[in-house]
Structures are given as structure tokens and as C-alpha cells.
């Protein structure tokens, strides 16, 4: 296959995954939450259990009026939803789906790349908060910035632990080095990474920047139509990205029976399983206060991540 054609195929595959997987996760969230809370939810769009409801919502958002507040910084206000989506698209390029080079772009420093790019997402929160000229939006943006300062450190420390264990920053290399006993050895790092990842994408119970009962809808308050839909899409893409990184770093990625033939299927199965847990958290736990959120970070997650890093160092030296 020519180089240019191979590049086109890889990019198209990532874009398709970028558009399809979040819709699947979004539809699953609607149905899982409905069953957990004992309610039907939308059942008519698409006839069979309302399978097309998310598509109908997308059509509805396209038809809505695109309103920009009169006092808003129009250029920044309109750019923020794109900035919210773009980092996740870049991250998906580096996440391996299966063995034998089944990744859009294998990078020797893939872990460093994805962690650096993930941190860019908070810029969209700050841009939308400041440009909206709305006090509720500004409060949501400040909460988002405080949340990032708190949870970026344990996220990086937990990822550093598994990278040290594997001896590489390459995401495919980490999966290849993974062994089943790592499920116990790296379990504290996995838990810290998962919780910090939830805070990174501002999912319940860490949705303080949105806090609809306090801030209307936080940094997204002034957004309507398709721009608001972009922010929602960014949330669901964030779920896919955090679930995929958790799978690749801590759950063995494509490892499973017949991994050489069905490795990509094992990766997707684990991603959807972790996504289900993220949805479960939204239904099961109330939103944390800001002080509770920071206390959890600095008094629990950071010490656990540092302890896991020391343990990994000791084990590597002994082995």
C-alpha cells in the first residue's frame, strides 16, 4: 500500500472512531441511567428502544439558533468548542487498538504526548468561561482550572508508575510489556489514574465546573445549538479516551484469548466496560464540594500515587 494511502486510511479510521464511539457511549449512558434509576427514558426515536434518540438530539441541535451574547468575545467564544474537541482527536491517533501496528501513529513517547495533549482541554473551559461575559460561566471556568491543578499531578504520577514498570513511554510497548499480575501490582495506580481521569474530563462526581444546581450549566451556560452539542460530544469523547488509556495502561489492552486475531475486539470490550463504570459513577455518587474534591486529591490520591511509584521502583530494582 502506498504511504499516502496508508496515511489516509489511518486518519479516516480515527475520525470515524472519533464520531461513532462517543455516540455509542452516549446512547449507552441514556439507557444505563434509565435502567438504574427505574425509568424508561426516550423509547420512540428509531422504534427499537429509542436507538436513534442521540441522532435525533443531534438534528435538534443543528436546527437550533446559534446565539452569541452581545458582550461576549465573539472570536474566543466561537473557538472554544473546537478547542474542547481537538485534543481528544489527537489523543486517539496515538492509542493502539491491537497488535502488529494497529495504531494510527505509534510514538516512542506516546504516553508523554497523550498526557500533554489532554491538559490542553482545560483551555476550552477557560476560553468559554471568560469569553461568555457571564458570572456563572466564569465561576465554572475557575473551578475547572482549580480542578486541573489538583488532578493533573496524580494522573501523571499514576501513568509514570506503569511506564516505569514497562520500561518505555510507547503505548504499544506498555501493552506488550504488560503481564496479568500487574492487575494487582499496579492496582493502586490504576485506581488513582481512573479517578483523576474522571476529574480531568469533569465527569460526576467531579462535575463542579458545570454544577447545574448551582451555576446553571457552568462554562457552557451561554452556548446554544451546534456549539453546545460540540461540548457534549467532547464529554463523551473524553469518556472514550480515559477508558481507552485505562485499558492500554492498566488492563492489558489487546491481551486476551486469541489476541493476535481478536486483539482489537478485546481492546474495545475493555473500553466499553470501563465506560460503563464511568456511567455507573454518575448514577451512584453525588457531586463533591470543592473542598472535598481538593482534599481527596492532595490527601489521598497524591500520597497513594507517590507510594505506588516507590513500590514500582523497588520491584524494578529487585527484579
PDB file of N, CA, C and O in Angstrom, residues 10 12 93:
ATOM      1  N   UNK A  10      -5.582   5.474   7.837  1.00  0.00           N
ATOM      2  CA  UNK A  10      -5.437   5.609   9.286  1.00  0.00           C
ATOM      3  C   UNK A  10      -6.185   6.836   9.815  1.00  0.00           C
ATOM      4  O   UNK A  10      -6.878   6.766  10.841  1.00  0.00           O
ATOM      5  N   UNK A  12      -8.729   8.448   8.395  1.00  0.00           N
ATOM      6  CA  UNK A  12     -10.183   8.247   8.244  1.00  0.00           C
ATOM      7  C   UNK A  12     -10.698   7.317   9.334  1.00  0.00           C
ATOM      8  O   UNK A  12     -11.771   7.550   9.914  1.00  0.00           O
ATOM      9  N   UNK A  93      -5.207   9.348  17.980  1.00  0.00           N
ATOM     10  CA  UNK A  93      -4.214   8.961  16.982  1.00  0.00           C
ATOM     11  C   UNK A  93      -3.121   8.071  17.573  1.00  0.00           C
ATOM     12  O   UNK A  93      -2.534   7.254  16.867  1.00  0.00           O
TER      13      UNK A  93
END
